[in-house]
Tab-separated table of C-alpha atoms and ligand atoms in Angstrom:
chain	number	residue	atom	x	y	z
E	1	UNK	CA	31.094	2.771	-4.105
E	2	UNK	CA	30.556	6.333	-5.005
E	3	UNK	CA	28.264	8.529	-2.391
E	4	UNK	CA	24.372	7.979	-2.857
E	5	UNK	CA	21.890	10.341	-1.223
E	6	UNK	CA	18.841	8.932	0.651
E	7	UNK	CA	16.213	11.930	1.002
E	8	UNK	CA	12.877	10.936	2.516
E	9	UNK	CA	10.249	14.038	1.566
E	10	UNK	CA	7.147	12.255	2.951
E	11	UNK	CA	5.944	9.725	5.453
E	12	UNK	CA	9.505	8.575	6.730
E	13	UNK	CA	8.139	9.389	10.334
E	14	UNK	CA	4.629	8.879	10.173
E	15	UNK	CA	2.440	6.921	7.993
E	16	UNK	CA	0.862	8.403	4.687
E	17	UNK	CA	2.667	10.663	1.978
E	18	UNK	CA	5.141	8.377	1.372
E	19	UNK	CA	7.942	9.739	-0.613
E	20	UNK	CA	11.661	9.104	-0.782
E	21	UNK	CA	14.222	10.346	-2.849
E	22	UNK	CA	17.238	8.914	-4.462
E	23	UNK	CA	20.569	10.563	-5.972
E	24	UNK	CA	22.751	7.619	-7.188
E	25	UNK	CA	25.657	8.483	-9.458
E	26	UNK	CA	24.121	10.790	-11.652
E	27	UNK	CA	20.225	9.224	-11.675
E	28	UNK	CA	17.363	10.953	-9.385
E	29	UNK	CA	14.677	8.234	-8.867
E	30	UNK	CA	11.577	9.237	-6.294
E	31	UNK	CA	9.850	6.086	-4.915
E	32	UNK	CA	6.359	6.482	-4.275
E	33	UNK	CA	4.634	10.017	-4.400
E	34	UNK	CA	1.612	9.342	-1.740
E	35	UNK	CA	-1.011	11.263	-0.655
E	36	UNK	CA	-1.974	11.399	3.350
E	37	UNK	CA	-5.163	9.589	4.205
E	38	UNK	CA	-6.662	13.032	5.700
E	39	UNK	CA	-5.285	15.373	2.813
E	40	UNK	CA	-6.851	16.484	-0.643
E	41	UNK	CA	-4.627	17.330	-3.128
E	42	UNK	CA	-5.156	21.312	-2.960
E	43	UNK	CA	-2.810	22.152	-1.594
E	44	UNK	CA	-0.446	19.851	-1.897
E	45	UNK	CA	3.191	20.777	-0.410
E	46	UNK	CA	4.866	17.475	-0.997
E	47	UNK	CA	5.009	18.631	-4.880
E	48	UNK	CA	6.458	21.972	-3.598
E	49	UNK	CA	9.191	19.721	-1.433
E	50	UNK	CA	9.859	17.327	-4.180
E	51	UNK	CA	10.568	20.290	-7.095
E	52	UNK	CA	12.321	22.848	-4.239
E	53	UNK	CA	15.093	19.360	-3.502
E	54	UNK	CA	15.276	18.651	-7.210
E	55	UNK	CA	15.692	22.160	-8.184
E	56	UNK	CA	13.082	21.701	-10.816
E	57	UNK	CA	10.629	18.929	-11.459
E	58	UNK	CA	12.946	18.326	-15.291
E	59	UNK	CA	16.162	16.949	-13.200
E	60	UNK	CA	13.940	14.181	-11.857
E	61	UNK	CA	14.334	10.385	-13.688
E	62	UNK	CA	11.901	7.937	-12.596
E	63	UNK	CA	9.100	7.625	-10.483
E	64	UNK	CA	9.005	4.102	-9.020
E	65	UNK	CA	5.713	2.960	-7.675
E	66	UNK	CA	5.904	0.308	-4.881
E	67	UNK	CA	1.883	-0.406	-4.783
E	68	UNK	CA	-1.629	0.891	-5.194
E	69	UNK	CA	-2.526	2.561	-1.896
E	70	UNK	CA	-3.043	6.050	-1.587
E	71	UNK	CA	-0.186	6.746	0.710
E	72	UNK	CA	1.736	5.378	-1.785
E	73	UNK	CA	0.709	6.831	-5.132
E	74	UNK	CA	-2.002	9.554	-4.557
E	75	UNK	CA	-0.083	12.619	-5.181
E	76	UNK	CA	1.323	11.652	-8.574
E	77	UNK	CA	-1.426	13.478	-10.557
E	78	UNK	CA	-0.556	16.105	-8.810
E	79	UNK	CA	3.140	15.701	-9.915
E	80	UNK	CA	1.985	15.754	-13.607
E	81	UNK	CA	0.086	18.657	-13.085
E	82	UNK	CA	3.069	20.063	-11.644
E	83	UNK	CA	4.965	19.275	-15.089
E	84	UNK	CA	6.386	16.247	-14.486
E	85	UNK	CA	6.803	14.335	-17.837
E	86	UNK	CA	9.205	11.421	-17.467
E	87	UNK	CA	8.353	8.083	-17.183
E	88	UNK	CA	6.349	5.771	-13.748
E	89	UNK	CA	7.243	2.018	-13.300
E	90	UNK	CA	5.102	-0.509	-10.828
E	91	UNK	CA	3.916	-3.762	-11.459
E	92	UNK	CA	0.888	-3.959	-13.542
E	93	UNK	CA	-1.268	-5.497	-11.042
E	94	UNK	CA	-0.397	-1.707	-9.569
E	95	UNK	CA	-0.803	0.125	-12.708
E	96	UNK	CA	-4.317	-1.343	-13.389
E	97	UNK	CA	-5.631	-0.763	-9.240
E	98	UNK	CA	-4.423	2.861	-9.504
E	99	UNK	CA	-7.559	3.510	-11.313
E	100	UNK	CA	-9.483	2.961	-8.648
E	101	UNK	CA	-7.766	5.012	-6.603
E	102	UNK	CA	-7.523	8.188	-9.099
E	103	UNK	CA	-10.965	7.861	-10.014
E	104	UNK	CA	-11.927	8.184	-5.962
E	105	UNK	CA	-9.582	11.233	-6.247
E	106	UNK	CA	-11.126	13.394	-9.184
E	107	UNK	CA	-14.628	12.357	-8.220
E	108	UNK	CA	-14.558	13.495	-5.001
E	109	UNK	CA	-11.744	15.405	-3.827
E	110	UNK	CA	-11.050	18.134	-6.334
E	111	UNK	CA	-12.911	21.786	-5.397
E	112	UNK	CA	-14.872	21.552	-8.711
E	113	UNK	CA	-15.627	20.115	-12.248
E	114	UNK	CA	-13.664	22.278	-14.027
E	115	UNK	CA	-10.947	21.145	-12.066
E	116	UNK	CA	-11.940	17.430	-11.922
E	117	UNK	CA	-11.926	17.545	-15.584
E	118	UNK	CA	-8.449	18.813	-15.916
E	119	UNK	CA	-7.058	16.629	-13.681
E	120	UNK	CA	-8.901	13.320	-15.410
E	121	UNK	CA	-6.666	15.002	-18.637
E	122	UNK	CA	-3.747	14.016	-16.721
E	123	UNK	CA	-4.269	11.521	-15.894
E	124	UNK	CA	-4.536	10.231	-19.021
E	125	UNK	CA	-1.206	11.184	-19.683
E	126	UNK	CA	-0.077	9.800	-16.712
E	127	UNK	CA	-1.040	6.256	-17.713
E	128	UNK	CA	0.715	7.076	-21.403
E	129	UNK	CA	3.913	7.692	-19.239
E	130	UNK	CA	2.826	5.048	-16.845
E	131	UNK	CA	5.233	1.509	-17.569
E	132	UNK	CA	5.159	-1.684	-15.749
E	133	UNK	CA	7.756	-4.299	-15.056
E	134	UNK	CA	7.497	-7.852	-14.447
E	135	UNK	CA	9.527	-9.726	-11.336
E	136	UNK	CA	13.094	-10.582	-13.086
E	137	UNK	CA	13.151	-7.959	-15.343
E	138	UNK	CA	15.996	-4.991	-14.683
E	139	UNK	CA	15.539	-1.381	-15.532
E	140	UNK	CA	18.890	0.312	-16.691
E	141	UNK	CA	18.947	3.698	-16.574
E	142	UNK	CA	21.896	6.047	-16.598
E	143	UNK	CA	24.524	4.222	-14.414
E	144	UNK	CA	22.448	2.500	-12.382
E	145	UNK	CA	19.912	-0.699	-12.907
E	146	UNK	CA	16.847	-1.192	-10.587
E	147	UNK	CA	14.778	-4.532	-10.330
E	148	UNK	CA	11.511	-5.351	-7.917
E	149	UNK	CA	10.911	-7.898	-5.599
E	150	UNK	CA	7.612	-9.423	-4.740
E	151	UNK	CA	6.757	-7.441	-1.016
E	152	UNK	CA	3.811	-9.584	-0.378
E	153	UNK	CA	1.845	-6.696	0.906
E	154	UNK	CA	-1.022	-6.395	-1.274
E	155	UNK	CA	-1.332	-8.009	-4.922
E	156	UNK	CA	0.982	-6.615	-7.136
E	157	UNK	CA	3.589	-4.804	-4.329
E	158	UNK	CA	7.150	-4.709	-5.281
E	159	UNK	CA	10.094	-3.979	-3.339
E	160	UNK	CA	13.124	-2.616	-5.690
E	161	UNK	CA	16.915	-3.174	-5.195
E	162	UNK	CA	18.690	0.235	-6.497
E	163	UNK	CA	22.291	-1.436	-7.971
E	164	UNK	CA	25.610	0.844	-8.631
E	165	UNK	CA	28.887	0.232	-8.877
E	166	UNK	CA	28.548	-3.879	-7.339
E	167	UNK	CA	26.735	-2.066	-4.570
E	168	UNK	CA	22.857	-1.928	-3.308
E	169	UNK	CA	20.168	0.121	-1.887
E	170	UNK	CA	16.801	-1.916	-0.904
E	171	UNK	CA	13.673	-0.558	-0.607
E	172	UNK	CA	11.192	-2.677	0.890
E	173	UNK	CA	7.903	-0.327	0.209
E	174	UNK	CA	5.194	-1.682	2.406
E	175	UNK	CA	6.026	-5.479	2.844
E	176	UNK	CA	4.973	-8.566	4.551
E	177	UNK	CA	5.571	-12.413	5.097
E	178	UNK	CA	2.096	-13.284	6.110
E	179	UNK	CA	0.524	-15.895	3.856
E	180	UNK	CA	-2.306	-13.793	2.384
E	181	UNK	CA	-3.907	-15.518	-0.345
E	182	UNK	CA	-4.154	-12.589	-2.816
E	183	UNK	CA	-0.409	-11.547	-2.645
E	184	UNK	CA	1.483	-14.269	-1.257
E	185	UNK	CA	4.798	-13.798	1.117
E	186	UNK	CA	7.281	-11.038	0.758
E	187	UNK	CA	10.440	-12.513	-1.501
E	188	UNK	CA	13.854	-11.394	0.269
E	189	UNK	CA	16.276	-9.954	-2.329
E	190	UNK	CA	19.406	-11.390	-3.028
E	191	UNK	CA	21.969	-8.767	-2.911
E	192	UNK	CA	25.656	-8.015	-2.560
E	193	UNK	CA	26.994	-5.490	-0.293
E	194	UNK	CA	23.938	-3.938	0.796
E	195	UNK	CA	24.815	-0.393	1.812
E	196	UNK	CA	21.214	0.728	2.747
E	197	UNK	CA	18.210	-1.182	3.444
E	198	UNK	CA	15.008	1.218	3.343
E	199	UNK	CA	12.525	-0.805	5.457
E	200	UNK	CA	8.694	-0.732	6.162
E	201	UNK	CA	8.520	0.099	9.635
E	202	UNK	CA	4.679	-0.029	10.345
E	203	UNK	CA	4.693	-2.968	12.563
E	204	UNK	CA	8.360	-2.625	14.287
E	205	UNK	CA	7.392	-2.927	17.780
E	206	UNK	CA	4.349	-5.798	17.031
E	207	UNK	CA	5.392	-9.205	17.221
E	208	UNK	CA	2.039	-10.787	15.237
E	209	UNK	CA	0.581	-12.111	18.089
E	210	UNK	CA	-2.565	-10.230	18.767
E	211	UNK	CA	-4.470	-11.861	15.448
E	212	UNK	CA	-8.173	-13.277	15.846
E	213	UNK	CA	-7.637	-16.812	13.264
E	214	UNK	CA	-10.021	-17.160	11.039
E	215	UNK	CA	-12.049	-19.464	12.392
E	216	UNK	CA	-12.724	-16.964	15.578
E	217	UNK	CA	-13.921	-14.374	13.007
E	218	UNK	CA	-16.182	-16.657	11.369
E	219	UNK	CA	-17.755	-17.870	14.734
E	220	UNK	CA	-18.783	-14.439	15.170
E	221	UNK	CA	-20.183	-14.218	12.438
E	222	UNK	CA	-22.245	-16.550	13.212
E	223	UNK	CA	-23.093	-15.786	16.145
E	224	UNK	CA	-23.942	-12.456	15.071
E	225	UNK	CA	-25.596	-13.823	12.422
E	226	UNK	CA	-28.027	-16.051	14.667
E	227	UNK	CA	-28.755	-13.322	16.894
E	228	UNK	CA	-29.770	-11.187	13.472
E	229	UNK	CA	-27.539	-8.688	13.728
E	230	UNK	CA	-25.631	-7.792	10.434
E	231	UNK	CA	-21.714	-7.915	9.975
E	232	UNK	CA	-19.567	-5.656	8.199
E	233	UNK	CA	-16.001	-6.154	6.870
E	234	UNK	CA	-14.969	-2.796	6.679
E	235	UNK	CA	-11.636	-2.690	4.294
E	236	UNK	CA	-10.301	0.504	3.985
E	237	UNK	CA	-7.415	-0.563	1.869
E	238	UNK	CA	-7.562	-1.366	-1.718
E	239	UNK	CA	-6.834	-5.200	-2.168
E	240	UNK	CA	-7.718	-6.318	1.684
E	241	UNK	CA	-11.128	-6.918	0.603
E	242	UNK	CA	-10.543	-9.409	-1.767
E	243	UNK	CA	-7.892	-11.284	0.471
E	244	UNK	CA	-11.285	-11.286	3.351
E	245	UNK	CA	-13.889	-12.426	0.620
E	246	UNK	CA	-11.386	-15.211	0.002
E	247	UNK	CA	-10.797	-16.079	3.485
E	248	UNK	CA	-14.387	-16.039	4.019
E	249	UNK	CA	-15.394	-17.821	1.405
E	250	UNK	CA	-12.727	-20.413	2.540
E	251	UNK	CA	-13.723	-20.960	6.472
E	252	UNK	CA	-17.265	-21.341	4.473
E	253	UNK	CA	-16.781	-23.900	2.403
E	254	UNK	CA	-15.117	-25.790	5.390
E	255	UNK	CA	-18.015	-25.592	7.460
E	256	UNK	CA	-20.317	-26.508	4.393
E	257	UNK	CA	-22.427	-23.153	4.779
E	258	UNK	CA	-24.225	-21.010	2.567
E	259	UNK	CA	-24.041	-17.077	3.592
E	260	UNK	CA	-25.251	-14.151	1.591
E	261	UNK	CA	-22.489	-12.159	1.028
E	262	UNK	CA	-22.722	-8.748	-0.727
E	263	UNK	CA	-19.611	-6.506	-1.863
E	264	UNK	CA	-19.079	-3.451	-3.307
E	265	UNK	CA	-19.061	-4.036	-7.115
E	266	UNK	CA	-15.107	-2.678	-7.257
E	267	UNK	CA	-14.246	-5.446	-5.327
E	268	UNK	CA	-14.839	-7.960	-7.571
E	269	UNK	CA	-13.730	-5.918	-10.126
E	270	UNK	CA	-10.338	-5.516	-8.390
E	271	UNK	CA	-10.768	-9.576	-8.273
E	272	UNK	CA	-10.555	-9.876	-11.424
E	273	UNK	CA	-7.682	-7.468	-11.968
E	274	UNK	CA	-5.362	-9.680	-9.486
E	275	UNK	CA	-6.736	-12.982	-11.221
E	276	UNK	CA	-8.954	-13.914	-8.464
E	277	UNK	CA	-12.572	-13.146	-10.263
E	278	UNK	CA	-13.101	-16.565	-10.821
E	279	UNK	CA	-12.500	-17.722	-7.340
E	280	UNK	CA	-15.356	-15.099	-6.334
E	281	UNK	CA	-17.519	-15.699	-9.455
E	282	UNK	CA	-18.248	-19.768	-7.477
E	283	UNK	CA	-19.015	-17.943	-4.613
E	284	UNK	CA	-22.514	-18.127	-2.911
E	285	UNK	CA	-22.102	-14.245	-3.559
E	286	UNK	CA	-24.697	-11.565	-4.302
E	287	UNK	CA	-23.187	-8.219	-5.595
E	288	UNK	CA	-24.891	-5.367	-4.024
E	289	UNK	CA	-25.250	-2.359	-5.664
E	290	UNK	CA	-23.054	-0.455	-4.163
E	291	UNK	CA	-21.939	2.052	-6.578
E	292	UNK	CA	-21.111	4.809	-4.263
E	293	UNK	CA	-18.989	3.065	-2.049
E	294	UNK	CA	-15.780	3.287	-3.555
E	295	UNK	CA	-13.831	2.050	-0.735
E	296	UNK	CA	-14.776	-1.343	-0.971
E	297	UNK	CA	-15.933	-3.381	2.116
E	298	UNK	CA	-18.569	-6.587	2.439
E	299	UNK	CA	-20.830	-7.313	4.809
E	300	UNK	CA	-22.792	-11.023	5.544
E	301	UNK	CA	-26.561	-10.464	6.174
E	302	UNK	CA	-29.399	-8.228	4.266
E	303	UNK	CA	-27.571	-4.702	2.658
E	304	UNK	CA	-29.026	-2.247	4.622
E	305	UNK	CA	-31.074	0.637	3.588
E	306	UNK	CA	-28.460	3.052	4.284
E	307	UNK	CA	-26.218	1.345	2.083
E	308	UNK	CA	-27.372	3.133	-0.885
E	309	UNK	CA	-27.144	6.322	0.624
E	310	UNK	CA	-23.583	9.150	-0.237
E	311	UNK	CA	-20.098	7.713	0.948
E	312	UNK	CA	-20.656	9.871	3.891
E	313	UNK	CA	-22.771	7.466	5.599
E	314	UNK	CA	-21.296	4.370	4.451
E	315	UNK	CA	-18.388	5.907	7.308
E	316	UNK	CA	-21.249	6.501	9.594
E	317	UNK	CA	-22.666	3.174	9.227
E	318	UNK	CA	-19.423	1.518	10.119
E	319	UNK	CA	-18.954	3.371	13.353
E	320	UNK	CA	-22.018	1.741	14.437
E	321	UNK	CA	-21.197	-1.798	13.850
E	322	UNK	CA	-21.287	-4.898	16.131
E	323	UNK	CA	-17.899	-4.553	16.950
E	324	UNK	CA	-18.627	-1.989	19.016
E	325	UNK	CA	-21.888	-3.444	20.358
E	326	UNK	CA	-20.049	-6.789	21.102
E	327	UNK	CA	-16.422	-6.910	22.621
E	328	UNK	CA	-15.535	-9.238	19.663
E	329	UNK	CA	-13.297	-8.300	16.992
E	330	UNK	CA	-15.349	-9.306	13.729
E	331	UNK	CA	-12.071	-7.984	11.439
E	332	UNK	CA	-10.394	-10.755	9.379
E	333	UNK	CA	-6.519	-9.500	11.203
E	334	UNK	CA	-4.719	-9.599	7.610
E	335	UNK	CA	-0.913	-8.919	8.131
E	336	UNK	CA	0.253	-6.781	5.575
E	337	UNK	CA	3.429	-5.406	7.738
E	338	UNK	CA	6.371	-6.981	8.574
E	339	UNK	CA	6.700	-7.148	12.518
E	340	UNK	CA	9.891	-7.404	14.387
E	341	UNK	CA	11.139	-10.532	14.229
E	342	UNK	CA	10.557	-10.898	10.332
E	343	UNK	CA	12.188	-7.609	10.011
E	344	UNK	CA	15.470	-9.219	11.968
E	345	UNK	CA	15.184	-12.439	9.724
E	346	UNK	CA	15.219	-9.787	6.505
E	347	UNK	CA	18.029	-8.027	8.349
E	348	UNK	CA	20.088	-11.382	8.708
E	349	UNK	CA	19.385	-12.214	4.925
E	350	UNK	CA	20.159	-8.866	3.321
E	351	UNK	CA	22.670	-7.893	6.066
E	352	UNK	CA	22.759	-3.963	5.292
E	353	UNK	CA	25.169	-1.343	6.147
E	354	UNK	CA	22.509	0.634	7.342
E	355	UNK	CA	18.688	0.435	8.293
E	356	UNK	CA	16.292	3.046	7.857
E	357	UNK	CA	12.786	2.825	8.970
E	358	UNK	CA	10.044	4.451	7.410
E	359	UNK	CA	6.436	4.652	7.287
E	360	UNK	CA	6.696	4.521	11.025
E	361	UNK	CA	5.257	6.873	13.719
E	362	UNK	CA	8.631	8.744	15.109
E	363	UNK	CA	7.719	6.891	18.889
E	364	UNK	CA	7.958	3.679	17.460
E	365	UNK	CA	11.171	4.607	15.737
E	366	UNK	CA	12.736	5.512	19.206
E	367	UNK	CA	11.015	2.752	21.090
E	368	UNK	CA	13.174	-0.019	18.241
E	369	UNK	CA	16.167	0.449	19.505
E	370	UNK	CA	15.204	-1.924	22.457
E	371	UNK	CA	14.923	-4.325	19.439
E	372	UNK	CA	17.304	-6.991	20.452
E	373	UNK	CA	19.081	-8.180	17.119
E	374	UNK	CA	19.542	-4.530	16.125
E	375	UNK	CA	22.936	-3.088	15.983
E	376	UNK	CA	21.851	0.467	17.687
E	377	UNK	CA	23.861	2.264	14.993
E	378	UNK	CA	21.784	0.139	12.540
E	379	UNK	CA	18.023	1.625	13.432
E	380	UNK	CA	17.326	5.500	12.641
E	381	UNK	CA	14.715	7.099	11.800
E	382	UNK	CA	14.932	10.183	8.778
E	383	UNK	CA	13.052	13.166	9.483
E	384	UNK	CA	11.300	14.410	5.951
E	385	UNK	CA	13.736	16.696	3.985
E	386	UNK	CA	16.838	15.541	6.356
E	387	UNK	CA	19.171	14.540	3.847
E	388	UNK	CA	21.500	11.177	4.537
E	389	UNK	CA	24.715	10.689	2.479
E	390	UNK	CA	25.988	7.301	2.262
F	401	LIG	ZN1	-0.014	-0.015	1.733
């Protein structure tokens, strides 16, 4: 095997900005280009980082997308703007939510019209440049050929296997191997001589324990419910209010019930985008109008006044939920991480030269190496720009 380089530029120790960078033989591939859940995109020094390490945005190859989150794919306009002009691959479950996720971005977080404008002009060109692959196809592309892996974090997530010279580099991107009904369980990749295994660290240190079933969430709901207060599902990730409508809907149907339920009209949209729409269309289900809340969430009960107020509030009106009247939990726990011991079963299966975590707060990265399974050589954490040659 000839060297690779492994270059994390964003959100290897923390999570948000997610950004790594690959040199393999002579292909330079950059999986995800995120955007931090606090930042806007001017400024934006992750572009700055990616073109200083590349020497120029042209030397770049691919942009691999691993899913539709912001952390994950946020900064990419940004990237065209920049000049970028070669080609983006994801599933197209991911290609078709990033629109809900750009269209957040140049209604509300660029400085002014003018500039909103522009930036909806790239990203029209993005989506021209903006490819998607299917689970069993293969990408070839200078010496190297890359294929994707169901992650199981959200609908459409894909991990990819980098392949050179009979060796491999896996990437997990965020992953799980909870049963979630919209994106079923992560698929471990069967590779040879795994040299590097890239792995989601968010949930390193949990063990998957602490989650309310769904029957527990639903009582309170009721309860709530019967004492008239009103319940909110607050989903703050693209995708995870679909997979809580469904679950829902299904602890429902058990218990024969009929509930209101009202959701932000994207999320049935991004129903239908995943193929779920009809299981929500034979819901007891009233859609709100809800057009200013763009990061979806549903709530059980009457839609409040305040609900058709700016986005602003809609954050306001959260804070002030039952939860934090009642020492209940309402949230649906949905596992979209993989915690420790499924990260030492994907260890076991993939059996890697190396592990890196990323997308992991640098404590937790320290605190794994009591992990017991882990060879201590095995578990490091990158610091952004700290180049690793394999
Ligand atoms: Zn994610």
């Amino acid at each position: 095997m000839k060297e690779f380089s492994f270059i994390p530029l964003g959100g290897a120790n923390s999570i948000g900005e997610s950004c790594s960078l690959f040199e393999v033989g002579n292909a330079r591939i950059l999986v995800d280009v995120g955007l931090g859940f606090q930042e806007r995109p001017f400024p934006n020094n992750l572009i700055s980082r990616i073109d200083k390490t590349l020497n120029g945005l042209g030397n770049l190859d691919l942009v691999l997308i691993t899913h539709a989150h912001r952390d994950h794919l946020g900064s990419i306009l940004k990237l065209m703007a920049n000049g970028y002009k070669g080609y983006i691959y994801s599933s197209k479950i991911t290609r078709q939510l990033a629109k809900y996720v750009f269209d957040d971005i140049i209604s509300d977080d660029l400085p002014n019209r003018e500039i909103a404008d522009l930036y909806a002009h790239y990203a029209s060109y993005m989506y021209q440049q903006w490819h998607s692959f299917d689970l069993g196809d293969r990408l070839d592309i200078k010496d190297i050929t890359i294929w994707p892996f169901n992650a199981g974090h959200i609908a459409g997530s894909f991990g990819y296997v980098i392949e050179y010279d009979s060796s491999s580099i896996v990437i997990t991107g965020d992953a799980s191997l909870y049963p979630n009904l919209s994106s079923g369980i992560m698929n471990f990749p069967n590779v040879e001589n795994c040299e590097l295994l890239i792995c989601d660290g968010t949930a390193v240190n949990k063990m998957g324990t602490d989650f309310l079933s769904d029957e527990a969430v639903v009582d309170a709901v009721e309860i709530s419910l019967d004492k008239g207060e009103k319940v909110i599902f607050p989903c703050f990730a693209l995708g995870k209010d679909v997979e809580t409508l469904l679950r829902l809907e299904r602890e429902i149907i058990r218990r024969k019930k009929s509930f209101d339920i009202f959701a932000a009209q994207s999320t049935f949209e991004v129903a239908s985008v995943i193929g779920l729409g009809r299981n929500l269309s034979k819901m007891k289900c009233k859609v709100a109008e809800l057009k200013e809340i763009t990061s979806p969430g549903i709530f059980v009960g009457r839609v409040p006044k305040q609900f058709c107020t700016p986005k602003s509030t809609y954050y306001d009106y959260l804070d002030i939920l039952p939860s934090k009247k009642s020492p209940i939990s309402h949230y649906f726990s949905i596992g979209t991480h993989l915690n420790s011991a499924q990260i030492e079963l994907l260890v076991d299966f993939t059996k890697p030269k190396r592990t890196v975590f990323v997308h992991t707060p640098e404590r937790d990265i320290n605190n794994s190496l009591t992990l017991s399974h882990f060879n201590k050589e095995k578990v490091n954490g990158r610091k952004n720009g700290k180049r690793e040659d394999v």
